[in-house]
Amino acid sequence: MRESYIQRQRADHGRRAVAVLPIHYPKELLTALDLLAVEVWGPPGAPRGDAAGRIQTYVCPVARNALAFLASGGADVVDAALFPHTCDSIQQLATLAADFGGWSKPALTFLHPKGFGRPSSRRFLAEELRALAGKLEAVAGRRLEPERLSSAIRLHREIDAHRAALLDGRATLPLDDPDLYALLRRGEWLWPEDHLAELRDARRLLGTAARRDGVPVLVTGYVPEPIGALAVLNAAGAYVAADDYAAVGRRIVREQDDAIADPWDALVARYAAAPPCPTRAADQDARMRYLEGLLERSGARGVIVHVVKFCEPELFDVPAIRRTFAARGVPLLQLEGELERQLSGQTVTRLEAFAELLSGPGGRA
Amino acid sequence: MILRRAQYELASRAVGPFLAALDDWQRRHRKRPPRESPFAPPLESLRALKDLMTVHYFSGRYADGAVPVAWVTSGFPVELLRPLGFHTVYPENHAAMCGVQRLVPALSDAVEAAGYSRDLCSYVRSDLGSLETGRSPAGRLPRPDLLACCTNICQTVLYWYRDLAHRFGVPLVLVDTPFVYGEATAHQLQYVADQLEEAVAVAERVANRRLDRGELSEAARLARDGSRLWGECLDTARSRPAPWTGVDGFFHLGPIVAMRGTEACNAYYRLLLDELKDRVARGIGGLKGEERHRLLWDNLPVWYATREITTLLASGGFNFVCTTYTNAWAEASRLIDPADPIRSAARCYTQVLLNQDLPSKLRLLERMARDFAVDGAVLHSDRSCKPYSVGQVDLKDRLASDLGVKALLLEADHNDPRAWASEVSTNRLTAFMESFA
């Protein structure tokens, strides 16, 4: 489906496409240059093909699967690949694929600063954004016009506003979690205006359903894979009331749609305003306060920490998350996966037991 | 504070050296049955090394409250801190000591109980476990006043030091080095230089004194000279036979990591270099028997099994004559410019091995393989060190195809023996050795 969509974008609109590895990248730049961003979160499942064994099994499946996917031609329909500076594994993936085989088209990097907030970080980010823009211009075959960048920023602000509204109002949305996440994740590969149309349609459904009963939970983690986990949760009487997935909620920037005096400044500001994420070296205390805020606003009664095995940025925050919610007496379930396509029986049992814990007579901690 | 300072100075200048000398005397007079070993007698310099590191760690027990203390990553431009009088501690070096003494499973268990994953770097688990349990082979590490972290070796140190900052409630200075794909750009180097100046400002506040730029230049000169001396020591292994084993280098690395930018460090390496040159002149090798095959080691050591691995290989006449790990502290020394310490540090520390792309690593491996005339390579596929290990499958293949160097990918972990399968590894190493027949 994606491949035909990408081909139609090229045929109908002359748009070229860029495969983008997780997590944080200036999508606004691609939009402004009429480049379609197609995010590669895995893909899930076992890595296949000759490249499957080129990264050791103790490296996260995001990197392993991506290399196998790229090397097997899975992304040949795009014109370039973009590797953000998310972690050591994706950093190494960029050079492994581009320099040692697996990706022969342009391989771009976006080295977003760690520990943002210092004057040096802001200056560097501004320059890194401009440097990336230059490389993207070469892929797009056109120059970036400031007005188009401003328009792109406004478009993505609107998209984020709709995504935030859907997540915040999910209790009255007639969509189960798998359907909601399927909708939200289409934004990983749809042209933004197409995604915006779908979001607007979905937003009209807000308030049309009776308020969900069921136990609200907060989920924090990398990516909602396999989506079956959310189906099990719903069937067990719980639902995701607050989202801190890196693939979803953690990339929604809640900001005012103020006038844009300088689009580059606005882009830096959007980066600074994004929710805390360990891959951007966010202050850990600030992240814990943010998660507590999510819990309080959503009324969530439990926390699910859904990490990908070997993901160091996420795993380093797990002890703090456990301590934070233990101090509040909030039950917590930690799930660890390797981007499997199917849930294991053990995971199903654990999810069901957790939902039962939260909803049973003694479930309210 | 005055009393504490007196204790620190006494520990550094008198008690520490006395204890080191006493330990040395006891060691020499201890009646031990001679141990069968395929190695030549240990370097005489080893005694001086032990004395140096003993005094360093012993004086460290009295450092907090006496002088400002900084915990530092191994790739941090420590010369910035020397003129401010910091006593520096390297948690990685301490973690390696824990690894050698096989303390890591117990230390890791303690932090795993708190929610830390066993998949995290075993240096981190060692360090945090030591803090949790109070167990340390160094007796006691001084509490830091400052944490100084540079991401040129990995991103993991950022999370590690952020955790330490939370535990100790002290400032963390971060030098975020952009990964180098091809060449470092001007704006990337400027970013690093800007961060170094920001780091200086924080360090000055903690030390309660201004950084004397003249003293900084002198510290940079000492760091450059120390790295160069270390590189000369490593280069003696180009001789045949190599006067020491590359694995000896793992232990003699201590001063350039923990004491870089000091005259004591440089004095030690001058001593070591003299001894190595003497061995070269007299044809004394690191192995007792014939050095039949020369090997390169890639990645961190397997600290708890180094003797096991090297003894097996040495018994067959195989000697590790070079390692990418020890080379890392010599490689970028030529970039340090005492006349421009901040900007040259930005260039130098951005271009360390682990902050460069795979073609750079391959060029280094191939250059080392040629310069040291190696016949084979062992690439340690280190379970908890992603930046060093990702790409090794391809690097191994390229060494074989480009240079005809037989290469083995050996699975282990640098510090956690629970990731080491002795029988399996012995079988693989033995088969590797037999492939040279």
Tab-separated table of N, CA and C in Angstrom, chain B residues 323-379:
chain	number	residue	atom	x	y	z
B	323	THR	N	46.240	-3.174	19.454
B	323	THR	CA	44.799	-3.155	19.722
B	323	THR	C	44.253	-1.774	19.385
B	324	THR	N	43.039	-1.755	18.846
B	324	THR	CA	42.421	-0.455	18.525
B	324	THR	C	42.097	0.308	19.800
B	325	TYR	N	41.842	-0.413	20.882
B	325	TYR	CA	41.466	0.233	22.144
B	325	TYR	C	42.622	1.044	22.715
B	326	THR	N	43.791	0.431	22.809
B	326	THR	CA	44.926	1.159	23.375
B	326	THR	C	45.387	2.262	22.426
B	327	ASN	N	45.250	2.012	21.136
B	327	ASN	CA	45.660	3.004	20.145
B	327	ASN	C	44.844	4.290	20.239
B	328	ALA	N	43.620	4.167	20.734
B	328	ALA	CA	42.721	5.323	20.757
B	328	ALA	C	43.298	6.498	21.530
B	329	TRP	N	44.102	6.222	22.563
B	329	TRP	CA	44.656	7.318	23.354
B	329	TRP	C	45.957	7.858	22.785
B	330	ALA	N	46.375	7.294	21.672
B	330	ALA	CA	47.549	7.851	20.990
B	330	ALA	C	47.177	8.484	19.662
B	331	GLU	N	46.079	8.019	19.097
B	331	GLU	CA	45.728	8.349	17.710
B	331	GLU	C	45.572	9.842	17.441
B	332	ALA	N	44.853	10.516	18.318
B	332	ALA	CA	44.515	11.906	17.996
B	332	ALA	C	45.470	12.914	18.624
B	333	SER	N	46.538	12.423	19.249
B	333	SER	CA	47.419	13.324	20.002
B	333	SER	C	48.024	14.413	19.121
B	334	ARG	N	48.243	14.078	17.839
B	334	ARG	CA	48.884	15.049	16.949
B	334	ARG	C	48.013	16.284	16.736
B	335	LEU	N	46.721	16.162	17.077
B	335	LEU	CA	45.816	17.289	16.849
B	335	LEU	C	45.806	18.286	18.001
B	336	ILE	N	46.372	17.906	19.135
B	336	ILE	CA	46.369	18.825	20.276
B	336	ILE	C	47.430	19.907	20.035
B	337	ASP	N	47.005	21.161	20.131
B	337	ASP	CA	47.910	22.286	19.908
B	337	ASP	C	47.930	23.154	21.165
B	338	PRO	N	49.004	23.125	21.929
B	338	PRO	CA	49.042	23.919	23.161
B	338	PRO	C	48.818	25.411	22.925
B	339	ALA	N	49.099	25.879	21.738
B	339	ALA	CA	48.910	27.305	21.459
B	339	ALA	C	47.431	27.646	21.260
B	340	ASP	N	46.628	26.645	20.988
B	340	ASP	CA	45.188	26.862	20.750
B	340	ASP	C	44.434	25.712	21.408
B	341	PRO	N	44.501	25.614	22.718
B	341	PRO	CA	44.038	24.396	23.390
B	341	PRO	C	42.547	24.094	23.212
B	342	ILE	N	41.708	25.121	23.170
B	342	ILE	CA	40.264	24.856	23.088
B	342	ILE	C	39.889	24.353	21.693
B	343	ARG	N	40.302	25.080	20.683
B	343	ARG	CA	39.902	24.690	19.325
B	343	ARG	C	40.577	23.384	18.910
B	344	SER	N	41.810	23.187	19.339
B	344	SER	CA	42.465	21.935	18.967
B	344	SER	C	41.846	20.769	19.736
B	345	ALA	N	41.421	21.023	20.965
B	345	ALA	CA	40.727	19.962	21.712
B	345	ALA	C	39.415	19.609	21.002
B	346	ALA	N	38.740	20.615	20.468
B	346	ALA	CA	37.493	20.353	19.734
B	346	ALA	C	37.777	19.424	18.548
B	347	ARG	N	38.869	19.683	17.824
B	347	ARG	CA	39.208	18.823	16.680
B	347	ARG	C	39.623	17.437	17.156
B	348	CYS	N	40.485	17.424	18.147
B	348	CYS	CA	41.046	16.155	18.622
B	348	CYS	C	39.975	15.241	19.180
B	349	TYR	N	39.178	15.774	20.083
B	349	TYR	CA	38.228	14.909	20.779
B	349	TYR	C	36.998	14.573	19.957
B	350	THR	N	36.775	15.308	18.878
B	350	THR	CA	35.679	14.956	17.978
B	350	THR	C	36.082	13.799	17.082
B	351	GLN	N	37.392	13.636	16.895
B	351	GLN	CA	37.830	12.655	15.910
B	351	GLN	C	38.415	11.397	16.523
B	352	VAL	N	37.998	11.069	17.730
B	352	VAL	CA	38.448	9.801	18.294
B	352	VAL	C	37.769	8.673	17.526
B	353	LEU	N	38.342	7.491	17.633
B	353	LEU	CA	37.920	6.341	16.842
B	353	LEU	C	36.416	6.094	16.883
B	354	LEU	N	35.863	6.089	18.077
B	354	LEU	CA	34.458	5.701	18.207
B	354	LEU	C	33.496	6.776	17.745
B	355	ASN	N	34.014	7.947	17.413
B	355	ASN	CA	33.148	9.017	16.921
B	355	ASN	C	33.255	9.181	15.412
B	356	GLN	N	33.837	8.174	14.763
B	356	GLN	CA	34.020	8.271	13.319
B	356	GLN	C	33.305	7.135	12.611
B	357	ASP	N	33.059	7.355	11.314
B	357	ASP	CA	32.297	6.377	10.549
B	357	ASP	C	33.099	5.102	10.291
B	358	LEU	N	32.429	4.114	9.730
B	358	LEU	CA	33.062	2.811	9.533
B	358	LEU	C	34.209	2.824	8.528
B	359	PRO	N	34.137	3.600	7.456
B	359	PRO	CA	35.320	3.656	6.589
B	359	PRO	C	36.567	4.138	7.336
B	360	SER	N	36.392	5.077	8.256
B	360	SER	CA	37.536	5.535	9.065
B	360	SER	C	38.055	4.396	9.919
B	361	LYS	N	37.141	3.642	10.514
B	361	LYS	CA	37.569	2.509	11.358
B	361	LYS	C	38.288	1.471	10.504
B	362	LEU	N	37.770	1.227	9.326
B	362	LEU	CA	38.400	0.233	8.461
B	362	LEU	C	39.798	0.679	8.058
B	363	ARG	N	39.934	1.967	7.736
B	363	ARG	CA	41.265	2.478	7.376
B	363	ARG	C	42.237	2.308	8.537
B	364	LEU	N	41.749	2.566	9.735
B	364	LEU	CA	42.610	2.401	10.904
B	364	LEU	C	43.006	0.950	11.076
B	365	LEU	N	42.027	0.056	10.994
B	365	LEU	CA	42.317	-1.374	11.155
B	365	LEU	C	43.329	-1.831	10.110
B	366	GLU	N	43.129	-1.416	8.881
B	366	GLU	CA	44.025	-1.846	7.814
B	366	GLU	C	45.417	-1.250	7.994
B	367	ARG	N	45.455	-0.004	8.420
B	367	ARG	CA	46.774	0.610	8.660
B	367	ARG	C	47.504	-0.101	9.773
B	368	MET	N	46.790	-0.391	10.854
B	368	MET	CA	47.418	-1.093	11.974
B	368	MET	C	47.862	-2.491	11.544
B	369	ALA	N	47.001	-3.149	10.766
B	369	ALA	CA	47.341	-4.502	10.319
B	369	ALA	C	48.644	-4.489	9.502
B	370	ARG	N	48.779	-3.470	8.655
B	370	ARG	CA	49.999	-3.369	7.838
B	370	ARG	C	51.185	-2.960	8.688
B	371	ASP	N	51.023	-1.907	9.483
B	371	ASP	CA	52.146	-1.363	10.265
B	371	ASP	C	52.700	-2.379	11.251
B	372	PHE	N	51.813	-3.180	11.811
B	372	PHE	CA	52.255	-4.149	12.810
B	372	PHE	C	52.413	-5.553	12.222
B	373	ALA	N	52.253	-5.633	10.893
B	373	ALA	CA	52.464	-6.905	10.185
B	373	ALA	C	51.693	-8.043	10.849
B	374	VAL	N	50.402	-7.847	10.999
B	374	VAL	CA	49.605	-8.880	11.667
B	374	VAL	C	49.187	-9.957	10.669
B	375	ASP	N	49.029	-11.149	11.207
B	375	ASP	CA	48.535	-12.269	10.395
B	375	ASP	C	47.049	-12.479	10.600
B	376	GLY	N	46.563	-12.028	11.757
B	376	GLY	CA	45.170	-12.271	12.074
B	376	GLY	C	44.618	-11.224	13.016
B	377	ALA	N	43.312	-11.267	13.181
B	377	ALA	CA	42.656	-10.306	14.061
B	377	ALA	C	41.543	-10.994	14.835
B	378	VAL	N	41.405	-10.592	16.069
B	378	VAL	CA	40.271	-11.034	16.880
B	378	VAL	C	39.427	-9.802	17.161
B	379	LEU	N	38.204	-9.815	16.691
B	379	LEU	CA	37.291	-8.709	16.932
B	379	LEU	C	36.333	-9.141	18.041
